[in-house]
XYZ file of C-alpha atoms in Angstrom:
330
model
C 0.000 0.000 0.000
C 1.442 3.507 -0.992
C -1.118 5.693 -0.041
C -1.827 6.704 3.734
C -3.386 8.851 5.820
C -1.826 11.965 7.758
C -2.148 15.189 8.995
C -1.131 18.044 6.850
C -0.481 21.387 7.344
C -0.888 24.257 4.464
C -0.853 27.583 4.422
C -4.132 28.651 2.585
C -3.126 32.288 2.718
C -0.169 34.529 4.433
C -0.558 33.712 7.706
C -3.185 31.618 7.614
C -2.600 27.783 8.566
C -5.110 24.842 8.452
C -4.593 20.864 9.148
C -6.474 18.394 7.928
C -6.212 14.404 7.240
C -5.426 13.837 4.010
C -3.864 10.958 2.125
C -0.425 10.618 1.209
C 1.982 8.731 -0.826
C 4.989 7.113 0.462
C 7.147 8.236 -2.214
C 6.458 11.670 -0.853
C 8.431 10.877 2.244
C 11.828 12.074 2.471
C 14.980 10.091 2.326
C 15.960 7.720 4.966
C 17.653 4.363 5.772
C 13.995 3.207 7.411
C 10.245 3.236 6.421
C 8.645 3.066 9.534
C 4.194 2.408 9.944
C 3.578 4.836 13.020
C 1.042 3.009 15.128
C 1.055 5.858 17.991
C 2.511 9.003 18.289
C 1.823 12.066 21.031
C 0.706 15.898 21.078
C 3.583 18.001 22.796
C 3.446 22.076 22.670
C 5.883 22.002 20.105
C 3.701 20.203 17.616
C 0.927 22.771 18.529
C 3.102 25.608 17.408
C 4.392 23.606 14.115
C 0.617 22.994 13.410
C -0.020 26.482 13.479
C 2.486 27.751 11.553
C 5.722 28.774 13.836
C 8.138 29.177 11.835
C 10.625 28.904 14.510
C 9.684 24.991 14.488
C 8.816 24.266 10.968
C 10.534 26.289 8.031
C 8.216 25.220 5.008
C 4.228 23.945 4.459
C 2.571 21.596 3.814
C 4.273 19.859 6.120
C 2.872 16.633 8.929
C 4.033 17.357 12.352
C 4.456 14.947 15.155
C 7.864 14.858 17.006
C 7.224 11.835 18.306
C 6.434 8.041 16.945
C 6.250 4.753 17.795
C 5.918 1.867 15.368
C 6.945 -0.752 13.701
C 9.748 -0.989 10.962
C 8.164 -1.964 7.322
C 11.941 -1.229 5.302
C 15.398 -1.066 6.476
C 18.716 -0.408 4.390
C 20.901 -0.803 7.157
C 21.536 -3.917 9.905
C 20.855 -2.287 12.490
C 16.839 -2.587 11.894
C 14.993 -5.198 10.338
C 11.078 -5.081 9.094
C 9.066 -5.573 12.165
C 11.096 -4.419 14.903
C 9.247 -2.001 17.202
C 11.009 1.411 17.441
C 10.606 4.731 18.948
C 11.768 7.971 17.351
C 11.717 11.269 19.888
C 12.880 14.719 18.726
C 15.973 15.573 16.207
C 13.911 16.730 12.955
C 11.238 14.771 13.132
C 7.996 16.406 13.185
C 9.978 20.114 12.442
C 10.760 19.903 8.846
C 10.855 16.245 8.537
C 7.589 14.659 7.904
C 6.432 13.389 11.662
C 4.208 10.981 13.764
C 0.975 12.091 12.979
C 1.372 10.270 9.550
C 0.564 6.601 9.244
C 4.002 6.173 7.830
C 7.260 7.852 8.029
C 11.094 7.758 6.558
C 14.234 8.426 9.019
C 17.591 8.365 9.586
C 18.515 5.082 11.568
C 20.719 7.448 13.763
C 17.289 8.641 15.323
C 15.781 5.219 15.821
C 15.640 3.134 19.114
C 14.307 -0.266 19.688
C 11.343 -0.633 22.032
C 12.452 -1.286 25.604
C 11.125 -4.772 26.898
C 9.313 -2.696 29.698
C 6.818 -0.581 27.496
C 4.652 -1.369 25.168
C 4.803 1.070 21.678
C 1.235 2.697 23.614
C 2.756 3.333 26.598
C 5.781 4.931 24.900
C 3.545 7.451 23.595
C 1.354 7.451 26.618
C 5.228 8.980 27.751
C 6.743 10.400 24.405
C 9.176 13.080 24.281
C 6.904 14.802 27.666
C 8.046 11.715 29.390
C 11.574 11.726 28.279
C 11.967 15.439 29.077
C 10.368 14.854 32.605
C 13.142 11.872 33.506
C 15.920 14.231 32.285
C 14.737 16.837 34.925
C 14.596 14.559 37.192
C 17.814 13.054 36.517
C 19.786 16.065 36.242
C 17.978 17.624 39.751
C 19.670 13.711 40.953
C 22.818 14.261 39.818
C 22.615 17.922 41.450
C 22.647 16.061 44.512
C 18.650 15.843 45.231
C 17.189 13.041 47.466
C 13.775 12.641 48.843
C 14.794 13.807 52.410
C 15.916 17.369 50.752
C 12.280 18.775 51.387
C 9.585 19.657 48.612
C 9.768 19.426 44.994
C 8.136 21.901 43.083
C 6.229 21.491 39.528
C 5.097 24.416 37.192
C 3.258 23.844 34.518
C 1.669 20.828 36.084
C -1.092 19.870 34.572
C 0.974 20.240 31.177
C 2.526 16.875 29.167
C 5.695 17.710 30.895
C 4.796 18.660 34.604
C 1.986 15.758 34.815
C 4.228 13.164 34.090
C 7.010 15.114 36.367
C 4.482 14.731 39.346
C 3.762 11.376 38.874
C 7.228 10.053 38.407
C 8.384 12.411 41.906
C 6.044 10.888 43.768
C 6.693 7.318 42.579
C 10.297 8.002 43.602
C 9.083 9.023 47.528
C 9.264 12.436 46.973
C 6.699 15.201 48.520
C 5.946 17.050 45.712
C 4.320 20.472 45.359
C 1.832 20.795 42.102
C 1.894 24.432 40.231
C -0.619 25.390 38.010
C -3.064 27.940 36.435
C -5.959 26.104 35.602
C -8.714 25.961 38.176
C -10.038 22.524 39.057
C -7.649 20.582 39.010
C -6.762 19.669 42.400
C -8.153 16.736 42.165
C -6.234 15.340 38.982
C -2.669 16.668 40.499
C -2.924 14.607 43.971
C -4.314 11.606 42.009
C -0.899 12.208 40.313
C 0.537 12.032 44.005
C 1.020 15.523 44.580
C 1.130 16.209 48.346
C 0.424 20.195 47.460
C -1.325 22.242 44.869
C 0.050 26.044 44.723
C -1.297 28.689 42.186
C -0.168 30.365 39.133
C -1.171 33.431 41.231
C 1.277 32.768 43.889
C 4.108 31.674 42.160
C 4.071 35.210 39.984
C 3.862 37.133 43.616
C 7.163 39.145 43.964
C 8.733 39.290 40.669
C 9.916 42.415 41.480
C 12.370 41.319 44.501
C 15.844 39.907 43.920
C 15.618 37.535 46.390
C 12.190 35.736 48.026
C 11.864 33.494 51.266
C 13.429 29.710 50.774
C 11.150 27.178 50.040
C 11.435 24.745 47.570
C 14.140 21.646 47.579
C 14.536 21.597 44.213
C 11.969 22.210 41.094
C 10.925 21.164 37.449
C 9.832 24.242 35.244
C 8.023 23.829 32.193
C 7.129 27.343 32.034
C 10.141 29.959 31.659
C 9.333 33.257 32.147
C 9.438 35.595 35.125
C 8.018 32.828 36.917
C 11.204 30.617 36.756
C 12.887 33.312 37.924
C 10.711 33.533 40.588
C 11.313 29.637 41.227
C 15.176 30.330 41.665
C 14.523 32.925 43.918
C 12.425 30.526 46.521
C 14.900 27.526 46.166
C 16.468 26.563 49.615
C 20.003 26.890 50.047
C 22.030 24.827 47.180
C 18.711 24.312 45.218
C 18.554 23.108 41.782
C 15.412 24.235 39.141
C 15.759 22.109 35.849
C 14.650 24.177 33.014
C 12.642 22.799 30.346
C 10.055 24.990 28.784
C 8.529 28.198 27.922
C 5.080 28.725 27.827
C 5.400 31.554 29.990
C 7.757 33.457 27.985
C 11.564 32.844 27.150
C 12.735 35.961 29.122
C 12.628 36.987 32.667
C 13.826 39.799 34.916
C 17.131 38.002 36.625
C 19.265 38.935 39.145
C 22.605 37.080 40.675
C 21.668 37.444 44.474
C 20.218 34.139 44.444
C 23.335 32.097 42.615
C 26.177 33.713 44.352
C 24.140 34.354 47.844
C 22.157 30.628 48.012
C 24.912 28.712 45.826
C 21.554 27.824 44.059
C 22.063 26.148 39.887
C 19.586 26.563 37.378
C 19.856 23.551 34.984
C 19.016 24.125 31.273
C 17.505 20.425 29.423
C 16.939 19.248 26.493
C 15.467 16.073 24.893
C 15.552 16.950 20.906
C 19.217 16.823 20.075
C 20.676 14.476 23.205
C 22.819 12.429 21.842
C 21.060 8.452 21.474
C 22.900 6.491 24.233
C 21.633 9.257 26.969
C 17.730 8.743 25.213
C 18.494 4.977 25.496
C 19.067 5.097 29.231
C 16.458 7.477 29.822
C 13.988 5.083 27.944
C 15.241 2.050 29.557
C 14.741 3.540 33.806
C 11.269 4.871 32.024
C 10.801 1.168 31.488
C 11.776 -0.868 34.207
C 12.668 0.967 37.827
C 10.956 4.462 36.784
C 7.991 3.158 35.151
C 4.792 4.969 36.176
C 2.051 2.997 36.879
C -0.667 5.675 36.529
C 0.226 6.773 32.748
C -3.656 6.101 31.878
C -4.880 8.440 34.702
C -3.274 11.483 33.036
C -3.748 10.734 29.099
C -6.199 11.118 26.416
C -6.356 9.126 23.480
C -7.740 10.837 20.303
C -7.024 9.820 16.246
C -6.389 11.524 13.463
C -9.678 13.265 13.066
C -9.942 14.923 16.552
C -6.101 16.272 16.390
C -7.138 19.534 15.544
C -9.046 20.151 17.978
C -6.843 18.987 20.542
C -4.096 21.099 18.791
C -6.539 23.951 19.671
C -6.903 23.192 23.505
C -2.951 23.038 23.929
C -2.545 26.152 22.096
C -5.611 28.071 24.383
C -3.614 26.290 27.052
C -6.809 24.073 28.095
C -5.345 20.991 27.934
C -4.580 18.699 30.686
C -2.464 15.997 30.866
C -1.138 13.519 27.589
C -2.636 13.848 24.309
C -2.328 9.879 22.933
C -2.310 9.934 19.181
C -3.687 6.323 17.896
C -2.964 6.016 14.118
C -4.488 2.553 13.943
């Protein structure tokens, strides 16, 4: 079969972006050692922006986001892969200017590929994705940084988000008392199903932006916001405190100050999960898999298809979204 279904991108007029599902041809794929049929991908913020025509994240239209998928291999060039191994492909280009997940089908580099970790099924790799991924490196680097459960609180912005949902859940699976940030009213509920031990509001993390330095309070964090807030974060962190850095919904600037780094000995720690070299995504997948797995990944996702991915797109973009967006491709 040549033909398949996807999500596609155009730009009807200046400015003016609309997806739909539309079929596609194989042979419009670019190159690439493997031919991969997607049976899951996810909706991260990044995908949101690409669908709606940033051109920070996607250069040229019509183009088929998704920067993540999960699937099994249909053609291989190279040893490394043969036709029905079960991968999983997370950031690089996929999904930015290379034709993504949310396309029954797609053609990559082998350097981006991984096989499936015994622990997780190809669903529950998605039910993670590249929120998942990003959400063990924070947690991992905030480790490394010296962080135990006996520290004191964790705090999570952004928490109802892909991201800070899954960075809840995993915290608490790992003992520690973790304190839930968010905007969205409503949701206490969902957060200390999560295991959150505290909910704090957008409200109160944005109190005293103007100060260089606020009262101690937090262990550590995970921010999936940037903006003045994160600033705010560093300014609360207790004595040696690490934040690990990871998004920017609020905004990619804020008003800094060093009072807090050379008074507090505090570290902010930037992450990223797109260009990490493979080895450190193969040992973040495999702890996601076996002693990190989350048990409650179904508690905090959604599962939609094709057909309802623009309107999801819309709810992540307006911010209304909550939890994991499951793509099912069938």
């Amino acid at each position: 079969m040549s033909k398949f279904q996807a999500l596609l991108v155009s730009e009807d007029s200046p400015g003016h972006f609309r997806p739909e599902v539309v079929a596609r041809d194989i042979a419009e794929l670019p190159a690439g050692e493997v031919l991969i049929r997607v049976r899951y991908s996810s909706l991260n913020y990044k995908d949101a922006l690409s669908a709606s025509g940033n051109r920070g994240v996607t250069r040229q239209y019509p183009h088929t986001p998704g920067i993540d998928a999960a699937g099994v291999v249909e053609q291989s060039t190279v040893s490394e892969f043969a036709p029905g191994d079960e991968v999983i492909v997370t950031g690089y280009d996929l999904g930015m200017n290379t034709a993504g997940g949310f396309g029954q089908y797609i053609r990559v580099p082998s350097a981006w590929l991984l096989k499936r970790p015994k622990g997780l099924a190809l669903r529950e790799a998605m039910m993670l994705g590249t929120a998942g991924l990003t959400a063990a490196l924070c947690v991992a680097k905030l480790e490394q940084a010296g962080l135990t459960p006996e520290a004191g609180t964790v705090l999570v912005t952004g928490a109802t988000g892909g991201v800070g949902s899954i960075a809840v859940a995993l915290l608490a699976s790992l003992g520690y008392r973790v304190a839930a940030a968010t905007g969205k009213a409503g949701q206490e509920e969902f957060l200390r199903g999560l295991g959150a031990s505290q909910v704090v509001s957008r409200e109160e993390l944005q109190a005293g932006t103007a100060k260089p330095m606020l009262k101690e309070h937090w262990a550590a964090a995970v921010d999936t916001v940037g903006g003045d807030i994160l600033f705010n974060v560093v300014k609360s962190l207790q004595y040696g405190g690490s934040v690990a850095c990871c998004g920017l919904t609020a905004g990619v600037n804020f008003q800094a100050s060093v009072l807090p780094f050379i008074l507090r000995g505090v570290n902010l720690l930037g992450v990223d999960s797109v260009e990490l070299p493979l080895v450190v995504k193969a040992s973040m997948w495999d702890k996601l898999s076996l002693q990190w797995k989350i048990a409650n990944l179904a508690a905090l996702t959604h599962e939609v298809n094709l057909s309802e991915l623009p309107a999801a797109i819309e709810q992540i973009l307006a911010g209304k979204l909550v939890g994991r967006v499951l793509v099912n491709l069938g």
